[in-house]
Amino acid sequence: MKRTGITRREVLATMAAGAAAGVFSNAGAARAAVSEMVWATWDSNGHPEYVTGFEKEAGVKVKLSYLSSEDAQFAALKTGAAADWDMVNPSLNGSWRYIKAGLLKELDLSKIPNASLMYDVFKTTPKVMDDAGKTFAIPYLWGLNPIVYRKDKFDKEPDYTTLFDAKYSGQLAMRDYALESIAIAGLVLGVPRDKVFVMDAKELAEAKKLLITQKPLLRTYWQTIGDLTNLFATGEVSCAFSWRVPFDELQGKMPMGMAKPKAGVMGWCDCFAMPATLSAEKAEVGYKFINYLLGPTYSTDVAKIGHYATTSSVIRDKLSVEEQSTIFIDDMDVMKSFMWPVAPPNYSDWLKIWNEVKAS
């Protein structure tokens, strides 16, 4: 007679097989959940070729979402307009805004072994911590923002006053960013460099007047460095407060110059952070990604292609003196001469002024 029942051993085997299938199914679901991560960053930091190594290593596609301004990034996170962002890019000196607003996830440094290779000035900075000493962001990339210009259009090196000179009307450009633009106006007005990010109401009012008189002289307020590079390439702009990208990309094609104004060179440092609402599964991939950004592959690519330095010392000794000089790590004391933009507590007043300038 044909047996219709099953033995206890068969029941247990079936249960074990089902459990194993469930494990593999869940693992597959977890992998599917993090098959793609969206990184909100600057187009100079996130070239597709910079992340291919991580994509191969982690099996995760990094989708790049380019930022137009830090103010827009902060607003998008605060309003929930960027719910698809998994990794974000606050500045070192603006991180306090995100931390205070509760927009960032606390980070577990034990999951970022390459953080131990960071230069001390970045490793010990309190600017990425809350009042309790908890860390919410990791500095990963830094450099300076110069004035980029066409050497054939100027008999001498430009400075910040050049950006307000009617002689060059229609050839000038400024970044669409309240903090740096208002600070530059303050420097032109004679505000000391150590006071320019804490200007009082009277100084801010004078800076606003100067920026309003500047506006008709400008070809544009640029938002992405790619757009500004194109404006230089087509001859529509000959001088701009800039990032170094147009200089690097065009110097072999036209006579490009890069000026470091004596009034103060704007230093910058970008940080990696994760939104407070990010899932645990995606956060684990995020930890792997920031460890990659502080590792040798990204550090080499961004140094040799983008001419920027990461905050990690991982490749410094492998670069030639010329390569070190190009990214300002031949003498680390250079950072002491930078002006590090700091968003003041009354930054909402600065934003109001900037919007009024652009609307004038």
CSV table of C-alpha atoms in Angstrom, one decimal:
chain,number,residue,atom,x,y,z
A,1,MET,CA,0.0,0.0,0.0
A,2,LYS,CA,1.2,3.5,-0.8
A,3,ARG,CA,2.3,5.4,2.2
A,4,THR,CA,0.5,8.8,2.6
A,5,GLY,CA,2.0,10.1,5.8
A,6,ILE,CA,5.5,11.6,6.3
A,7,THR,CA,8.1,10.8,9.0
A,8,ARG,CA,9.3,13.2,11.7
A,9,ARG,CA,12.7,13.2,10.0
A,10,GLU,CA,11.1,14.4,6.7
A,11,VAL,CA,9.2,17.1,8.6
A,12,LEU,CA,12.4,18.4,10.2
A,13,ALA,CA,14.2,18.3,6.8
A,14,THR,CA,11.4,20.2,5.2
A,15,MET,CA,11.4,22.8,8.0
A,16,ALA,CA,15.2,23.2,7.7
A,17,ALA,CA,15.0,23.6,3.9
A,18,GLY,CA,12.2,26.2,4.3
A,19,ALA,CA,14.2,28.1,6.9
A,20,ALA,CA,17.3,28.1,4.7
A,21,ALA,CA,15.2,29.3,1.8
A,22,GLY,CA,13.9,32.0,4.0
A,23,VAL,CA,17.3,33.1,5.1
A,24,PHE,CA,18.5,33.3,1.5
A,25,SER,CA,15.3,35.0,0.5
A,26,ASN,CA,15.7,37.6,3.2
A,27,ALA,CA,19.4,38.1,2.3
A,28,GLY,CA,18.4,38.6,-1.3
A,29,ALA,CA,15.7,41.1,-0.2
A,30,ALA,CA,18.3,42.9,1.9
A,31,ARG,CA,20.7,43.0,-1.0
A,32,ALA,CA,17.9,44.3,-3.3
A,33,ALA,CA,17.1,47.0,-0.8
A,34,VAL,CA,20.6,48.4,-1.0
A,35,SER,CA,21.3,47.7,-4.7
A,36,GLU,CA,21.4,51.5,-5.2
A,37,MET,CA,22.5,54.4,-3.0
A,38,VAL,CA,21.9,58.0,-3.9
A,39,TRP,CA,24.7,60.4,-3.0
A,40,ALA,CA,23.9,64.1,-3.0
A,41,THR,CA,27.2,65.8,-3.6
A,42,TRP,CA,29.0,68.3,-5.8
A,43,ASP,CA,29.7,67.5,-9.4
A,44,SER,CA,33.4,68.0,-8.7
A,45,ASN,CA,33.4,65.5,-5.9
A,46,GLY,CA,31.3,62.8,-7.5
A,47,HIS,CA,32.5,62.1,-11.0
A,48,PRO,CA,31.2,58.7,-12.1
A,49,GLU,CA,34.7,57.3,-12.4
A,50,TYR,CA,35.4,58.2,-8.8
A,51,VAL,CA,32.8,55.6,-7.5
A,52,THR,CA,33.2,52.7,-9.9
A,53,GLY,CA,35.7,51.0,-7.6
A,54,PHE,CA,33.2,51.1,-4.8
A,55,GLU,CA,30.4,49.8,-7.0
A,56,LYS,CA,32.5,46.8,-8.0
A,57,GLU,CA,33.7,46.2,-4.5
A,58,ALA,CA,30.3,46.5,-2.8
A,59,GLY,CA,28.0,45.5,-5.6
A,60,VAL,CA,26.0,48.6,-5.0
A,61,LYS,CA,25.2,51.3,-7.7
A,62,VAL,CA,26.0,54.8,-6.6
A,63,LYS,CA,23.5,57.2,-8.1
A,64,LEU,CA,24.8,60.8,-8.2
A,65,SER,CA,22.5,63.7,-7.4
A,66,TYR,CA,24.4,66.9,-7.9
A,67,LEU,CA,23.8,69.9,-5.5
A,68,SER,CA,23.3,73.5,-6.6
A,69,SER,CA,24.1,75.0,-3.2
A,70,GLU,CA,24.5,74.0,0.4
A,71,ASP,CA,21.5,76.1,1.4
A,72,ALA,CA,19.4,74.2,-1.1
A,73,GLN,CA,20.7,70.9,0.4
A,74,PHE,CA,19.8,72.0,3.9
A,75,ALA,CA,16.3,73.1,2.9
A,76,ALA,CA,15.7,69.9,1.0
A,77,LEU,CA,16.6,67.8,4.0
A,78,LYS,CA,14.6,69.9,6.4
A,79,THR,CA,11.5,69.9,4.3
A,80,GLY,CA,11.7,66.3,3.3
A,81,ALA,CA,11.9,67.2,-0.3
A,82,ALA,CA,14.9,64.9,-0.8
A,83,ALA,CA,13.6,61.7,0.7
A,84,ASP,CA,15.6,59.6,-1.9
A,85,TRP,CA,19.0,60.9,-0.7
A,86,ASP,CA,20.9,58.3,1.2
A,87,MET,CA,24.2,60.1,1.6
A,88,VAL,CA,24.7,63.9,1.9
A,89,ASN,CA,27.4,66.4,1.7
A,90,PRO,CA,27.3,69.2,4.4
A,91,SER,CA,30.3,71.5,4.7
A,92,LEU,CA,32.5,71.3,7.7
A,93,ASN,CA,31.6,74.8,9.0
A,94,GLY,CA,27.9,74.4,8.2
A,95,SER,CA,27.4,71.0,9.8
A,96,TRP,CA,26.2,72.5,13.0
A,97,ARG,CA,23.0,73.6,11.2
A,98,TYR,CA,22.2,70.0,10.2
A,99,ILE,CA,23.1,68.6,13.6
A,100,LYS,CA,21.1,71.2,15.5
A,101,ALA,CA,18.1,70.5,13.3
A,102,GLY,CA,18.3,66.7,13.9
A,103,LEU,CA,18.8,66.0,10.2
A,104,LEU,CA,21.8,63.6,10.4
A,105,LYS,CA,22.3,60.1,11.7
A,106,GLU,CA,24.8,59.6,14.6
A,107,LEU,CA,27.9,57.8,13.2
A,108,ASP,CA,29.7,54.8,14.7
A,109,LEU,CA,33.4,55.5,14.1
A,110,SER,CA,34.3,51.9,14.7
A,111,LYS,CA,32.7,51.1,11.4
A,112,ILE,CA,35.0,53.5,9.6
A,113,PRO,CA,38.6,52.2,10.1
A,114,ASN,CA,40.1,54.6,7.6
A,115,ALA,CA,39.0,57.5,9.8
A,116,SER,CA,42.1,56.7,11.8
A,117,LEU,CA,44.2,57.9,8.8
A,118,MET,CA,42.7,61.4,8.8
A,119,TYR,CA,45.0,64.4,9.4
A,120,ASP,CA,44.7,65.5,13.0
A,121,VAL,CA,43.1,68.8,12.2
A,122,PHE,CA,40.1,67.0,10.7
A,123,LYS,CA,40.2,64.0,13.0
A,124,THR,CA,39.8,66.1,16.1
A,125,THR,CA,37.5,68.8,14.9
A,126,PRO,CA,34.5,69.4,17.1
A,127,LYS,CA,32.5,70.9,14.2
A,128,VAL,CA,31.0,67.6,13.3
A,129,MET,CA,29.8,66.8,16.8
A,130,ASP,CA,26.9,67.8,19.0
A,131,ASP,CA,27.1,69.2,22.5
A,132,ALA,CA,27.4,65.7,23.9
A,133,GLY,CA,30.4,64.9,21.7
A,134,LYS,CA,28.6,62.5,19.4
A,135,THR,CA,29.8,62.5,15.8
A,136,PHE,CA,27.3,63.1,12.9
A,137,ALA,CA,29.6,63.9,9.9
A,138,ILE,CA,33.1,63.0,8.6
A,139,PRO,CA,35.3,65.5,6.8
A,140,TYR,CA,36.5,63.8,3.6
A,141,LEU,CA,37.6,66.4,1.0
A,142,TRP,CA,39.1,69.9,1.3
A,143,GLY,CA,40.9,72.6,-0.7
A,144,LEU,CA,40.6,76.3,-1.6
A,145,ASN,CA,38.3,78.4,-3.7
A,146,PRO,CA,40.3,80.9,-5.8
A,147,ILE,CA,39.5,83.6,-8.4
A,148,VAL,CA,39.8,81.9,-11.8
A,149,TYR,CA,40.5,84.2,-14.8
A,150,ARG,CA,41.6,84.5,-18.4
A,151,LYS,CA,45.2,85.7,-18.3
A,152,ASP,CA,44.9,87.3,-21.8
A,153,LYS,CA,42.1,89.6,-20.5
A,154,PHE,CA,44.0,91.0,-17.5
A,155,ASP,CA,47.3,92.9,-17.2
A,156,LYS,CA,47.6,92.0,-13.5
A,157,GLU,CA,46.3,89.3,-11.2
A,158,PRO,CA,42.7,90.0,-10.1
A,159,ASP,CA,41.6,90.3,-6.5
A,160,TYR,CA,38.2,90.6,-4.9
A,161,THR,CA,37.8,94.2,-6.0
A,162,THR,CA,38.0,93.1,-9.6
A,163,LEU,CA,34.7,91.3,-9.2
A,164,PHE,CA,33.1,94.7,-8.6
A,165,ASP,CA,34.9,96.7,-11.3
A,166,ALA,CA,32.7,98.2,-14.0
A,167,LYS,CA,35.6,97.9,-16.5
A,168,TYR,CA,34.8,94.2,-16.7
A,169,SER,CA,31.0,94.4,-16.9
A,170,GLY,CA,29.4,91.4,-18.4
A,171,GLN,CA,32.5,89.2,-18.0
A,172,LEU,CA,32.3,88.5,-14.3
A,173,ALA,CA,30.6,85.7,-12.3
A,174,MET,CA,29.9,85.0,-8.6
A,175,ARG,CA,28.7,81.9,-7.0
A,176,ASP,CA,25.0,81.7,-6.0
A,177,TYR,CA,25.9,81.3,-2.3
A,178,ALA,CA,25.1,83.8,0.4
A,179,LEU,CA,27.9,82.9,2.8
A,180,GLU,CA,30.9,83.4,0.5
A,181,SER,CA,29.4,86.2,-1.6
A,182,ILE,CA,28.4,88.4,1.3
A,183,ALA,CA,31.7,87.7,3.0
A,184,ILE,CA,33.6,88.8,-0.2
A,185,ALA,CA,31.6,92.0,-0.2
A,186,GLY,CA,32.6,92.6,3.4
A,187,LEU,CA,36.3,92.1,2.6
A,188,VAL,CA,36.0,94.6,-0.3
A,189,LEU,CA,34.5,97.1,2.2
A,190,GLY,CA,37.4,96.6,4.5
A,191,VAL,CA,35.9,94.3,7.1
A,192,PRO,CA,38.8,92.4,8.8
A,193,ARG,CA,39.0,88.8,7.7
A,194,ASP,CA,38.5,87.5,11.2
A,195,LYS,CA,35.3,89.5,11.5
A,196,VAL,CA,33.8,89.0,8.1
A,197,PHE,CA,31.6,86.0,9.0
A,198,VAL,CA,30.3,87.8,12.1
A,199,MET,CA,29.4,91.1,10.5
A,200,ASP,CA,27.0,93.3,12.5
A,201,ALA,CA,23.8,94.7,11.0
A,202,LYS,CA,25.4,97.9,9.7
A,203,GLU,CA,28.2,96.0,8.0
A,204,LEU,CA,25.7,93.6,6.4
A,205,ALA,CA,23.6,96.5,5.2
A,206,GLU,CA,26.7,98.0,3.5
A,207,ALA,CA,27.6,94.6,2.0
A,208,LYS,CA,24.1,94.4,0.6
A,209,LYS,CA,24.4,97.8,-1.1
A,210,LEU,CA,27.7,96.8,-2.7
A,211,LEU,CA,26.3,93.5,-4.0
A,212,ILE,CA,23.3,95.3,-5.5
A,213,THR,CA,25.6,97.6,-7.4
A,214,GLN,CA,27.6,94.6,-8.5
A,215,LYS,CA,24.7,92.6,-9.9
A,216,PRO,CA,24.4,94.5,-13.3
A,217,LEU,CA,28.1,93.8,-13.9
A,218,LEU,CA,27.7,90.1,-13.6
A,219,ARG,CA,27.2,87.6,-16.5
A,220,THR,CA,25.6,85.2,-14.0
A,221,TYR,CA,25.4,83.8,-10.5
A,222,TRP,CA,26.7,80.3,-11.2
A,223,GLN,CA,25.3,77.2,-9.5
A,224,THR,CA,27.2,74.3,-10.8
A,225,ILE,CA,30.9,74.3,-11.6
A,226,GLY,CA,30.2,72.6,-14.9
A,227,ASP,CA,28.1,75.5,-16.0
A,228,LEU,CA,30.9,78.0,-15.0
A,229,THR,CA,33.5,76.0,-16.9
A,230,ASN,CA,31.4,76.1,-20.0
A,231,LEU,CA,31.0,79.9,-19.7
A,232,PHE,CA,34.8,80.3,-19.5
A,233,ALA,CA,35.2,77.9,-22.5
A,234,THR,CA,32.8,79.9,-24.6
A,235,GLY,CA,34.3,83.2,-23.7
A,236,GLU,CA,31.3,84.5,-21.9
A,237,VAL,CA,33.1,84.8,-18.6
A,238,SER,CA,36.7,85.9,-18.0
A,239,CYS,CA,36.9,86.3,-14.3
A,240,ALA,CA,34.9,84.6,-11.5
A,241,PHE,CA,35.0,83.6,-7.8
A,242,SER,CA,35.2,79.9,-8.5
A,243,TRP,CA,36.4,76.5,-7.6
A,244,ARG,CA,39.6,75.4,-9.3
A,245,VAL,CA,37.9,73.2,-11.8
A,246,PRO,CA,37.7,75.7,-14.8
A,247,PHE,CA,41.5,76.3,-14.3
A,248,ASP,CA,42.4,72.6,-14.4
A,249,GLU,CA,40.1,71.7,-17.3
A,250,LEU,CA,40.8,74.6,-19.6
A,251,GLN,CA,44.5,75.6,-18.9
A,252,GLY,CA,45.7,73.6,-21.8
A,253,LYS,CA,43.2,75.1,-24.2
A,254,MET,CA,43.3,78.8,-23.2
A,255,PRO,CA,45.5,81.0,-21.0
A,256,MET,CA,43.9,80.4,-17.6
A,257,GLY,CA,45.0,81.9,-14.3
A,258,MET,CA,44.2,81.1,-10.6
A,259,ALA,CA,44.5,83.9,-8.1
A,260,LYS,CA,44.7,83.6,-4.3
A,261,PRO,CA,43.6,87.0,-3.0
A,262,LYS,CA,45.8,88.5,-0.3
A,263,ALA,CA,42.6,89.6,1.6
A,264,GLY,CA,42.0,85.9,2.4
A,265,VAL,CA,41.7,82.7,0.4
A,266,MET,CA,38.5,80.8,1.1
A,267,GLY,CA,39.2,77.3,2.3
A,268,TRP,CA,36.5,74.6,2.2
A,269,CYS,CA,36.0,71.2,3.6
A,270,ASP,CA,33.2,68.8,2.6
A,271,CYS,CA,31.8,66.2,4.9
A,272,PHE,CA,30.0,62.9,4.5
A,273,ALA,CA,26.8,62.3,6.4
A,274,MET,CA,23.7,60.2,6.3
A,275,PRO,CA,20.1,61.5,6.8
A,276,ALA,CA,18.7,60.7,10.2
A,277,THR,CA,15.9,58.7,8.6
A,278,LEU,CA,18.2,56.3,6.7
A,279,SER,CA,17.4,52.6,7.2
A,280,ALA,CA,19.9,50.4,9.1
A,281,GLU,CA,20.6,48.3,6.0
A,282,LYS,CA,21.5,51.4,3.9
A,283,ALA,CA,23.5,52.8,6.8
A,284,GLU,CA,25.8,49.8,6.7
A,285,VAL,CA,26.5,50.5,3.0
A,286,GLY,CA,27.0,54.1,3.9
A,287,TYR,CA,29.7,53.2,6.4
A,288,LYS,CA,31.5,51.2,3.7
A,289,PHE,CA,31.2,54.1,1.3
A,290,ILE,CA,32.7,56.7,3.6
A,291,ASN,CA,35.5,54.2,4.4
A,292,TYR,CA,36.1,54.0,0.6
A,293,LEU,CA,36.2,57.8,0.3
A,294,LEU,CA,38.9,57.9,2.9
A,295,GLY,CA,40.8,55.0,1.3
A,296,PRO,CA,43.5,54.9,-1.4
A,297,THR,CA,41.4,54.4,-4.5
A,298,TYR,CA,39.2,57.5,-4.1
A,299,SER,CA,42.1,59.6,-2.7
A,300,THR,CA,44.2,58.8,-5.7
A,301,ASP,CA,41.5,59.4,-8.3
A,302,VAL,CA,40.4,62.7,-6.8
A,303,ALA,CA,44.0,63.9,-6.4
A,304,LYS,CA,45.1,63.0,-9.9
A,305,ILE,CA,41.9,63.8,-11.8
A,306,GLY,CA,40.2,66.5,-9.8
A,307,HIS,CA,43.3,68.0,-8.1
A,308,TYR,CA,41.7,67.8,-4.7
A,309,ALA,CA,43.0,66.3,-1.4
A,310,THR,CA,41.0,64.0,0.9
A,311,THR,CA,41.3,64.5,4.6
A,312,SER,CA,43.2,61.1,4.8
A,313,SER,CA,47.0,60.7,4.7
A,314,VAL,CA,46.6,57.3,3.0
A,315,ILE,CA,48.4,58.3,-0.3
A,316,ARG,CA,50.4,61.4,0.7
A,317,ASP,CA,53.8,59.7,0.8
A,318,LYS,CA,53.1,58.0,-2.6
A,319,LEU,CA,52.7,61.3,-4.4
A,320,SER,CA,55.5,63.3,-5.9
A,321,VAL,CA,56.4,66.7,-4.4
A,322,GLU,CA,54.7,68.3,-7.5
A,323,GLU,CA,51.5,66.3,-7.0
A,324,GLN,CA,51.5,67.2,-3.3
A,325,SER,CA,51.9,70.8,-4.1
A,326,THR,CA,49.1,70.8,-6.6
A,327,ILE,CA,46.6,69.7,-3.9
A,328,PHE,CA,48.3,71.7,-1.1
A,329,ILE,CA,49.5,68.9,1.0
A,330,ASP,CA,53.3,69.5,0.5
A,331,ASP,CA,53.1,71.9,3.5
A,332,MET,CA,50.1,71.2,5.7
A,333,ASP,CA,50.6,74.6,7.4
A,334,VAL,CA,48.9,76.1,4.3
A,335,MET,CA,45.5,75.5,6.0
A,336,LYS,CA,46.4,78.0,8.7
A,337,SER,CA,46.3,80.8,6.1
A,338,PHE,CA,42.8,79.8,4.8
A,339,MET,CA,39.7,81.6,5.7
A,340,TRP,CA,37.3,78.9,6.7
A,341,PRO,CA,33.7,80.1,6.0
A,342,VAL,CA,31.5,79.8,9.0
A,343,ALA,CA,27.7,80.0,8.8
A,344,PRO,CA,26.9,82.5,11.7
A,345,PRO,CA,24.0,82.0,14.1
A,346,ASN,CA,22.1,84.7,12.3
A,347,TYR,CA,22.6,83.1,8.9
A,348,SER,CA,18.9,83.4,8.2
A,349,ASP,CA,19.6,87.2,7.9
A,350,TRP,CA,22.3,86.5,5.4
A,351,LEU,CA,20.0,84.4,3.3
A,352,LYS,CA,17.3,87.2,3.4
A,353,ILE,CA,19.9,89.7,2.2
A,354,TRP,CA,21.1,87.4,-0.6
A,355,ASN,CA,17.6,86.8,-1.8
A,356,GLU,CA,17.0,90.6,-1.8
A,357,VAL,CA,20.2,91.2,-3.8
A,358,LYS,CA,19.3,88.7,-6.4
A,359,ALA,CA,15.7,90.1,-6.7
A,360,SER,CA,17.0,93.7,-7.0
